[in-house]
Coordinates of C-alpha atoms and ligand atoms in Angstrom, one line a residue:
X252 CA 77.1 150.9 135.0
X253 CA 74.5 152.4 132.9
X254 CA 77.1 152.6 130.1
X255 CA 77.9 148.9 130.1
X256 CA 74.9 148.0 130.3
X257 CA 74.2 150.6 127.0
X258 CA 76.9 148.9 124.8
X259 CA 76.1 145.1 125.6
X260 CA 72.9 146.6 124.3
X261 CA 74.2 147.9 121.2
X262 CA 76.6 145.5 121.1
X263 CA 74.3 142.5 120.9
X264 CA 71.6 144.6 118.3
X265 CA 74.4 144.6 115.5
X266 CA 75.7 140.9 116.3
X267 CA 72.5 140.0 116.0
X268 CA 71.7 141.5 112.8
X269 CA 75.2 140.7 111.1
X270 CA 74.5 138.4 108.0
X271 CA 78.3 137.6 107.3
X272 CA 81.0 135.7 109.3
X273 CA 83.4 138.5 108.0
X274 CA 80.6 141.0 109.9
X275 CA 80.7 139.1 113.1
X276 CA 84.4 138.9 113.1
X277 CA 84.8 142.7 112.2
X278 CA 82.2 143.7 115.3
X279 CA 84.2 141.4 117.7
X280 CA 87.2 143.2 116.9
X281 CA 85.3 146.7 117.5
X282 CA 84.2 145.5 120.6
X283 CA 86.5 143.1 122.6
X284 CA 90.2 143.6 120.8
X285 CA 92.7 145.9 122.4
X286 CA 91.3 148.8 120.7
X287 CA 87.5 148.0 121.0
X288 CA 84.8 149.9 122.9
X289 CA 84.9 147.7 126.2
X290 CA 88.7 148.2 126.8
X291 CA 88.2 151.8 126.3
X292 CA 85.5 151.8 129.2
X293 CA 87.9 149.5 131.3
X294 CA 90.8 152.7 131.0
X295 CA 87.9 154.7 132.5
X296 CA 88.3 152.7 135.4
X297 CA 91.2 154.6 136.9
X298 CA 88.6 157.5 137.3
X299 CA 86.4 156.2 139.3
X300 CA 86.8 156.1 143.2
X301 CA 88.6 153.6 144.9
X302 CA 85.5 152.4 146.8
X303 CA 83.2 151.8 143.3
X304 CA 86.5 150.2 141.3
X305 CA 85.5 146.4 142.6
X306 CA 81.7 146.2 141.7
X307 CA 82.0 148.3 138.2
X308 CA 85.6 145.7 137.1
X309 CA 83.0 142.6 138.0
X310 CA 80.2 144.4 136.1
X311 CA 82.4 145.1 132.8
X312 CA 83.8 141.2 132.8
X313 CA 80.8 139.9 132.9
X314 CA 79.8 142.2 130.5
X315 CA 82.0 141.0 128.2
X316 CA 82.0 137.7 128.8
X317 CA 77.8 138.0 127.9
X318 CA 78.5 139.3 124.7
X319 CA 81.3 136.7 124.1
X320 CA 78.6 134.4 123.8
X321 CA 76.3 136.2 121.7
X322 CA 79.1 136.5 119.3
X323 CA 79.5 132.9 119.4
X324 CA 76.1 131.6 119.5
X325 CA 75.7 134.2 116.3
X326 CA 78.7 132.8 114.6
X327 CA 77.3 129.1 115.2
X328 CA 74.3 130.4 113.7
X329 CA 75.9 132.0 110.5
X330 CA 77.9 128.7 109.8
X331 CA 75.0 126.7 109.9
X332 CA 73.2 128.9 107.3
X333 CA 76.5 129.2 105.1
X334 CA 76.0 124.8 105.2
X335 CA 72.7 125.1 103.9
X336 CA 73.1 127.6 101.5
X337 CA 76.3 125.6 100.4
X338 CA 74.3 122.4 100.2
X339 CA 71.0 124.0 98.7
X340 CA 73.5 125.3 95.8
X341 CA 75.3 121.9 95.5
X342 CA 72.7 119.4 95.4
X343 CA 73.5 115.4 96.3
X344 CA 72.5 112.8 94.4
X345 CA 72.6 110.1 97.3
X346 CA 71.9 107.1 94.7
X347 CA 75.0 108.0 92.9
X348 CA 77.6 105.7 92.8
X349 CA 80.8 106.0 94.8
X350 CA 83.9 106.9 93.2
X351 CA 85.9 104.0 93.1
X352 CA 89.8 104.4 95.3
X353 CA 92.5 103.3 92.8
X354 CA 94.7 101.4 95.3
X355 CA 98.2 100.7 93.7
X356 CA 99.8 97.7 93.9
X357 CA 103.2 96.0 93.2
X358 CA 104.5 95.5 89.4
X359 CA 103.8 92.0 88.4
X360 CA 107.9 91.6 87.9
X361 CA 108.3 92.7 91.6
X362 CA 105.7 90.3 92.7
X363 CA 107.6 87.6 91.0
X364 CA 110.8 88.8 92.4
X365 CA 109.6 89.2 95.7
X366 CA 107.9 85.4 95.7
X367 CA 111.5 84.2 94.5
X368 CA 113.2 86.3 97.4
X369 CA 111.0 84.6 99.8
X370 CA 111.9 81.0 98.3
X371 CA 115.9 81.7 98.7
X372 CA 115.9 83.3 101.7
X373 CA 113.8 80.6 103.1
X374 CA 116.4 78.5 101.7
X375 CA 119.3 80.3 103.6
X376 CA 120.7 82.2 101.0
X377 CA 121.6 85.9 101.3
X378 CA 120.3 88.6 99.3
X379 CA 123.1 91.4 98.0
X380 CA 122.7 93.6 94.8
X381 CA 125.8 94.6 92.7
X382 CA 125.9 97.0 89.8
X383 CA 123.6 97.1 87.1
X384 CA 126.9 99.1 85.0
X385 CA 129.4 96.4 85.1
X386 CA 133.0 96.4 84.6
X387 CA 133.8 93.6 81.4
X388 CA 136.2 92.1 84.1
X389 CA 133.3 90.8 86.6
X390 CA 130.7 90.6 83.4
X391 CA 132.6 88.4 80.9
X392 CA 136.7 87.6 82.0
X393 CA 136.0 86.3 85.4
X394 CA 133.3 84.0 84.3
X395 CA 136.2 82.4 81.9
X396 CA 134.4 83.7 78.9
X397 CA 137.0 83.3 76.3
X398 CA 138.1 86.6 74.7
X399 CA 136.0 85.8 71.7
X400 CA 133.0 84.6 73.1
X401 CA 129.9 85.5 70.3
X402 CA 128.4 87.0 74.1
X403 CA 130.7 89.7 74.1
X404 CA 130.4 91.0 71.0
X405 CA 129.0 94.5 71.2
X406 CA 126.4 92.9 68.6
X407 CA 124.6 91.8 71.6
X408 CA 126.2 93.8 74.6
X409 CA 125.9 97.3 75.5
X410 CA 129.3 98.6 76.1
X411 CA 129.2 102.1 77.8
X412 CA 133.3 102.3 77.3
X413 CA 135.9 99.5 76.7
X414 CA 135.6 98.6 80.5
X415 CA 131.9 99.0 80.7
X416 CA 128.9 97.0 80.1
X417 CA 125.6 97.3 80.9
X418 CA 125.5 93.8 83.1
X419 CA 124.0 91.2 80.5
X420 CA 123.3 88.6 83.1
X421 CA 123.2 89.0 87.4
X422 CA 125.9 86.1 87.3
X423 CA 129.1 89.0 87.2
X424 CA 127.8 89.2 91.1
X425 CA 129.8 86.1 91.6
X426 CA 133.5 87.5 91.4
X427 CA 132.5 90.7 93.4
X428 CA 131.5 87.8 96.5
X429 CA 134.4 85.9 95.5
X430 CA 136.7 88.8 95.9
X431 CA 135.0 89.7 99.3
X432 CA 134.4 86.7 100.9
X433 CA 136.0 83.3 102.2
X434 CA 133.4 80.2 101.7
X435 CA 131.4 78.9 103.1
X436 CA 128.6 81.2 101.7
X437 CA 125.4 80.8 100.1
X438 CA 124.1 83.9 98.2
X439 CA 122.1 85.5 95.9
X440 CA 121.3 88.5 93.7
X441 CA 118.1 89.6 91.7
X442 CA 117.9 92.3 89.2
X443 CA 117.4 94.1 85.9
X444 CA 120.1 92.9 82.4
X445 CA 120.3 94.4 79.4
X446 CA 121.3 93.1 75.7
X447 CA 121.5 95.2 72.8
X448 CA 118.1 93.2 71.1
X449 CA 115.9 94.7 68.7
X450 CA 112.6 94.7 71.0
X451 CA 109.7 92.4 69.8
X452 CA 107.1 90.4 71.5
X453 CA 110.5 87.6 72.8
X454 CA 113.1 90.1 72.9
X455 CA 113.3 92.7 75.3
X456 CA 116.9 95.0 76.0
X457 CA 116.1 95.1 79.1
X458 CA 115.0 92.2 81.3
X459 CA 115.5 90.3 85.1
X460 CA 117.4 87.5 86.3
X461 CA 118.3 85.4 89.5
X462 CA 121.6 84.2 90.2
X463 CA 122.1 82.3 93.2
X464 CA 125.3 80.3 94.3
X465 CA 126.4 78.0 96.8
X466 CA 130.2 77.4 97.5
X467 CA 131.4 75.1 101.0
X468 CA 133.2 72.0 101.6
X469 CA 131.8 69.2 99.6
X470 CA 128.7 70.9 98.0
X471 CA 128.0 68.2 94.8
X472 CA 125.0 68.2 91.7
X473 CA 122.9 66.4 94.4
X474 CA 122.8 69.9 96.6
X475 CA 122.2 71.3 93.5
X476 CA 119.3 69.3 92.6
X477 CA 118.1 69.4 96.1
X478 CA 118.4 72.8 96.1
X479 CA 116.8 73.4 92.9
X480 CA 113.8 70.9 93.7
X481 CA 113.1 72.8 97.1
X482 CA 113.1 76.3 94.9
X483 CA 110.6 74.8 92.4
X484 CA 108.3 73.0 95.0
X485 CA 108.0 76.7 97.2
X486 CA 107.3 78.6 93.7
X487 CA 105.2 76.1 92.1
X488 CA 103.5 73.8 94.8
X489 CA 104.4 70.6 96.2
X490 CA 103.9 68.2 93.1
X491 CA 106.9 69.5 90.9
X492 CA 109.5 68.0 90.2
X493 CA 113.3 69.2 88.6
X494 CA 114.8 67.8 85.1
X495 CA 118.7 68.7 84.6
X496 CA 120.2 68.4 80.5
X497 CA 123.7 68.8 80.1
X498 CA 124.3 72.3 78.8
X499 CA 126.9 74.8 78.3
X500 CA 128.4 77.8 79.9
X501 CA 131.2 79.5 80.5
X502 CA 131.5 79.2 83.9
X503 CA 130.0 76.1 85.1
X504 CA 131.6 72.3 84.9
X505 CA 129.5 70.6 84.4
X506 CA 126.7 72.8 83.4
X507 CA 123.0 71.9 82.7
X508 CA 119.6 73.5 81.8
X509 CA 117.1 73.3 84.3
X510 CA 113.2 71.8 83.6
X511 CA 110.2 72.0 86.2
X512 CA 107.6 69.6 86.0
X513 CA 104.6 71.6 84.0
X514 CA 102.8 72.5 87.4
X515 CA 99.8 73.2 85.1
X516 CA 99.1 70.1 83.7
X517 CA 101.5 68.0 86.2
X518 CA 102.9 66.6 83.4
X519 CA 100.3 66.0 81.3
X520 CA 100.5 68.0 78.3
X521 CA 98.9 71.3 78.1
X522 CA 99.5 75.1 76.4
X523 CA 101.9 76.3 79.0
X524 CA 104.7 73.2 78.4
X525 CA 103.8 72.9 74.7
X526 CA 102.3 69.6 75.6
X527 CA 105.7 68.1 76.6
X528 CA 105.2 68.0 80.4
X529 CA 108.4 70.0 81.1
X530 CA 108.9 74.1 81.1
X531 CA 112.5 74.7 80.8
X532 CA 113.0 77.3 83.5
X533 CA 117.3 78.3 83.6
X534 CA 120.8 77.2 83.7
X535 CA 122.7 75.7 86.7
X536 CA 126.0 74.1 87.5
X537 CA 129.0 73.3 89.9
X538 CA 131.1 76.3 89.8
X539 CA 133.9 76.0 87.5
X540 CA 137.5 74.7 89.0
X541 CA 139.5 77.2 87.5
X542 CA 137.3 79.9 88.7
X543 CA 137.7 78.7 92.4
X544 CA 141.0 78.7 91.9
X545 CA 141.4 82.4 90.2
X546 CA 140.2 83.8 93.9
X547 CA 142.2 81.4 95.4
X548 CA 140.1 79.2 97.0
X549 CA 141.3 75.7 97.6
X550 CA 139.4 73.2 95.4
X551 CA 140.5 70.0 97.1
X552 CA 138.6 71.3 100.1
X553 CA 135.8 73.7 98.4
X554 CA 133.3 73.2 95.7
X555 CA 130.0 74.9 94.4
X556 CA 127.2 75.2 92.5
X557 CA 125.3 78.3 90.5
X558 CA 122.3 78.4 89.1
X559 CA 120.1 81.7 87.5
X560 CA 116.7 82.0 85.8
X561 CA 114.9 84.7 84.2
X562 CA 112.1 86.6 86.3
X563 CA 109.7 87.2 83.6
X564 CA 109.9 83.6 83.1
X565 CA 107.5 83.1 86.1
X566 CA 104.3 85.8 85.5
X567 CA 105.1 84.5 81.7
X568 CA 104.1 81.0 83.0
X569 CA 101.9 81.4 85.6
X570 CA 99.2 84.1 83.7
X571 CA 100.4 82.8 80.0
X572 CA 101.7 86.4 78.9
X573 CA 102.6 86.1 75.3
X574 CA 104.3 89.4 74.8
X575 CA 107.3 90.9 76.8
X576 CA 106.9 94.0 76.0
X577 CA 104.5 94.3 78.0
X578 CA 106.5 94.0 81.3
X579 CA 108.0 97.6 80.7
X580 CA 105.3 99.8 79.0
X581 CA 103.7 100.3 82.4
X582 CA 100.3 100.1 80.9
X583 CA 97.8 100.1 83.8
X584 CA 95.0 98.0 82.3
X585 CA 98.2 95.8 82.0
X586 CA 99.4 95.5 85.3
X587 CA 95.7 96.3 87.3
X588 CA 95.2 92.6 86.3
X589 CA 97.6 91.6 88.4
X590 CA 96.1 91.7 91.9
X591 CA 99.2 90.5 94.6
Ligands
ZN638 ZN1 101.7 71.5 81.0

């Protein structure tokens, strides 16, 4: 008993007087751990007679159990002091301002593409994505581009090999639907084009477009207009209203360009619609007959209509970005300004 009582003496002068948390743990493990003073007086146990065994067991655990919490009280004690210290050395100017969180946010295309996504969709089309490498078949022949369309010169294309292009518009999505799929169907695809243009401030190689297409029985131009005006009026607010011209491509019959109503001005005359009133926005059309009738589809009983836009078209209008360059250098003091 003596003897306990001896190194919980000891024990609890050196605890006391260690100055590093390395110390405290080094005394603990001299003490306590399987090799430490107080398990070599608990072997001496077996010596002792039977009748003393109880009262010296209870005396040695609560032995150690006492010094247990002079390590830890010590330890507490030590980590406070290593605070201080740590604090005294680095000192905190309380009046100094905050270091501002960079929070990222969508690109400005993507918030574009994602507020035209919402419009469609809310519209009942379906969103599917197709190949940004194209075969020529899906980019150019099935869209009755004549085999000497100025389009398809490599002038203006990026061919990867004689059956490859980089996709120069989202329309080639078309034939892959039509190959898949019986009408009725109403779909659409967003995504990035290429042309091989010599980049300045309104030519980009690389750029975005919606396609979206309609094909069931007796779809007319008035869907299409309808269609078009309830697009316009979700992107651009109530007020606008659509414009068609007759225009021409390949794959359309009869084809037209497609006008808002400057949503800026409403019409007026301002910057953004070069004072006309109108902002040409994309091309539309019925599908073309003899397309229809390439994947078989019955044209007495079906008909459609297609219409695509550029994305960069809409942050270009809405924030007056003169430069579209800018849309791909991923220059942060660029897109920062572009809170969603
Ligand atoms: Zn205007």
């Amino acid at each position: 008993m003596n003897q306990i009582e001896t190194l919980v003496r000891k024990a609890e002068g050196e605890v006391n007087e260690a100055s590093t948390l390395k110390a405290l743990q080094e005394m603990q493990v001299r003490y306590l751990g399987r090799h430490g003073e107080f398990t070599a007086l608990l072997r001496a146990i077996g010596g002792l007679p039977a009748e003393e065994k109880p009262a010296f067991g209870k005396a040695l655990n609560e032995a150690k159990a006492r010094l247990e919490n002079i390590i830890e009280a010590r330890r507490a004690a030590l980590r406070k002091e290593d605070e201080t210290r740590r604090h005294a050395a680095e000192p905190q100017d309380l009046t100094m301002p905050g270091r501002r969180m960079r929070a990222g946010l969508p690109h400005v295309l993507s918030q574009a593409a994602d507020r035209i996504k919402a419009a469609l969709i809310g519209l009942g089309f379906e969103l599917i994505e197709t190949p940004e490498l194209e075969l020529v078949k899906y980019n150019f022949t099935a869209l009755n581009y004549p085999p000497d369309h100025p389009a398809m010169d490599d002038q203006d294309t990026f061919y990867v090999d004689d059956d490859h292009v980089m996709r120069t518009h989202t329309t080639p999505f078309q034939g892959r639907v039509f190959e898949e799929r019986r009408p009725p169907f109403r779909i659409f695809t967003i995504g990035r084009c290429f042309r091989n243009e010599a980049v300045d401030r309104t030519h980009h190689h690389t750029f975005h477009q919606v396609d979206a297409f309609m094909v069931d029985e007796g779809v007319s131009m008035a869907h299409l207009r309808g269609t078009l005006g309830a697009f316009a009026r979700a992107m651009f607010g109530p007020s606008v209203t659509v414009r068609f011209r007759p225009d021409y491509f390949p794959f359309v019959e009869p084809g037209v360009d497609f006008a808002i109503s400057c949503p800026f001005c409403e019409g007026e005359g301002c910057v953004v619609c070069k004072r006309s009133g109108w902002i040409e926005l994309g091309g539309a059309g019925m599908v073309h007959p003899d397309i229809l009738e390439n994947y078989d589809i019955d044209t007495d009983r079906y008909t459609g209509f297609a219409f695509g836009l550029g994305v960069e078209r809409i942050p270009i209008m809405r924030y007056r970005i003169d430069d579209l360059r800018l849309f791909m250098e991923n220059d942060l003091r660029f897109l920062e300004q572009f809170q969603a």
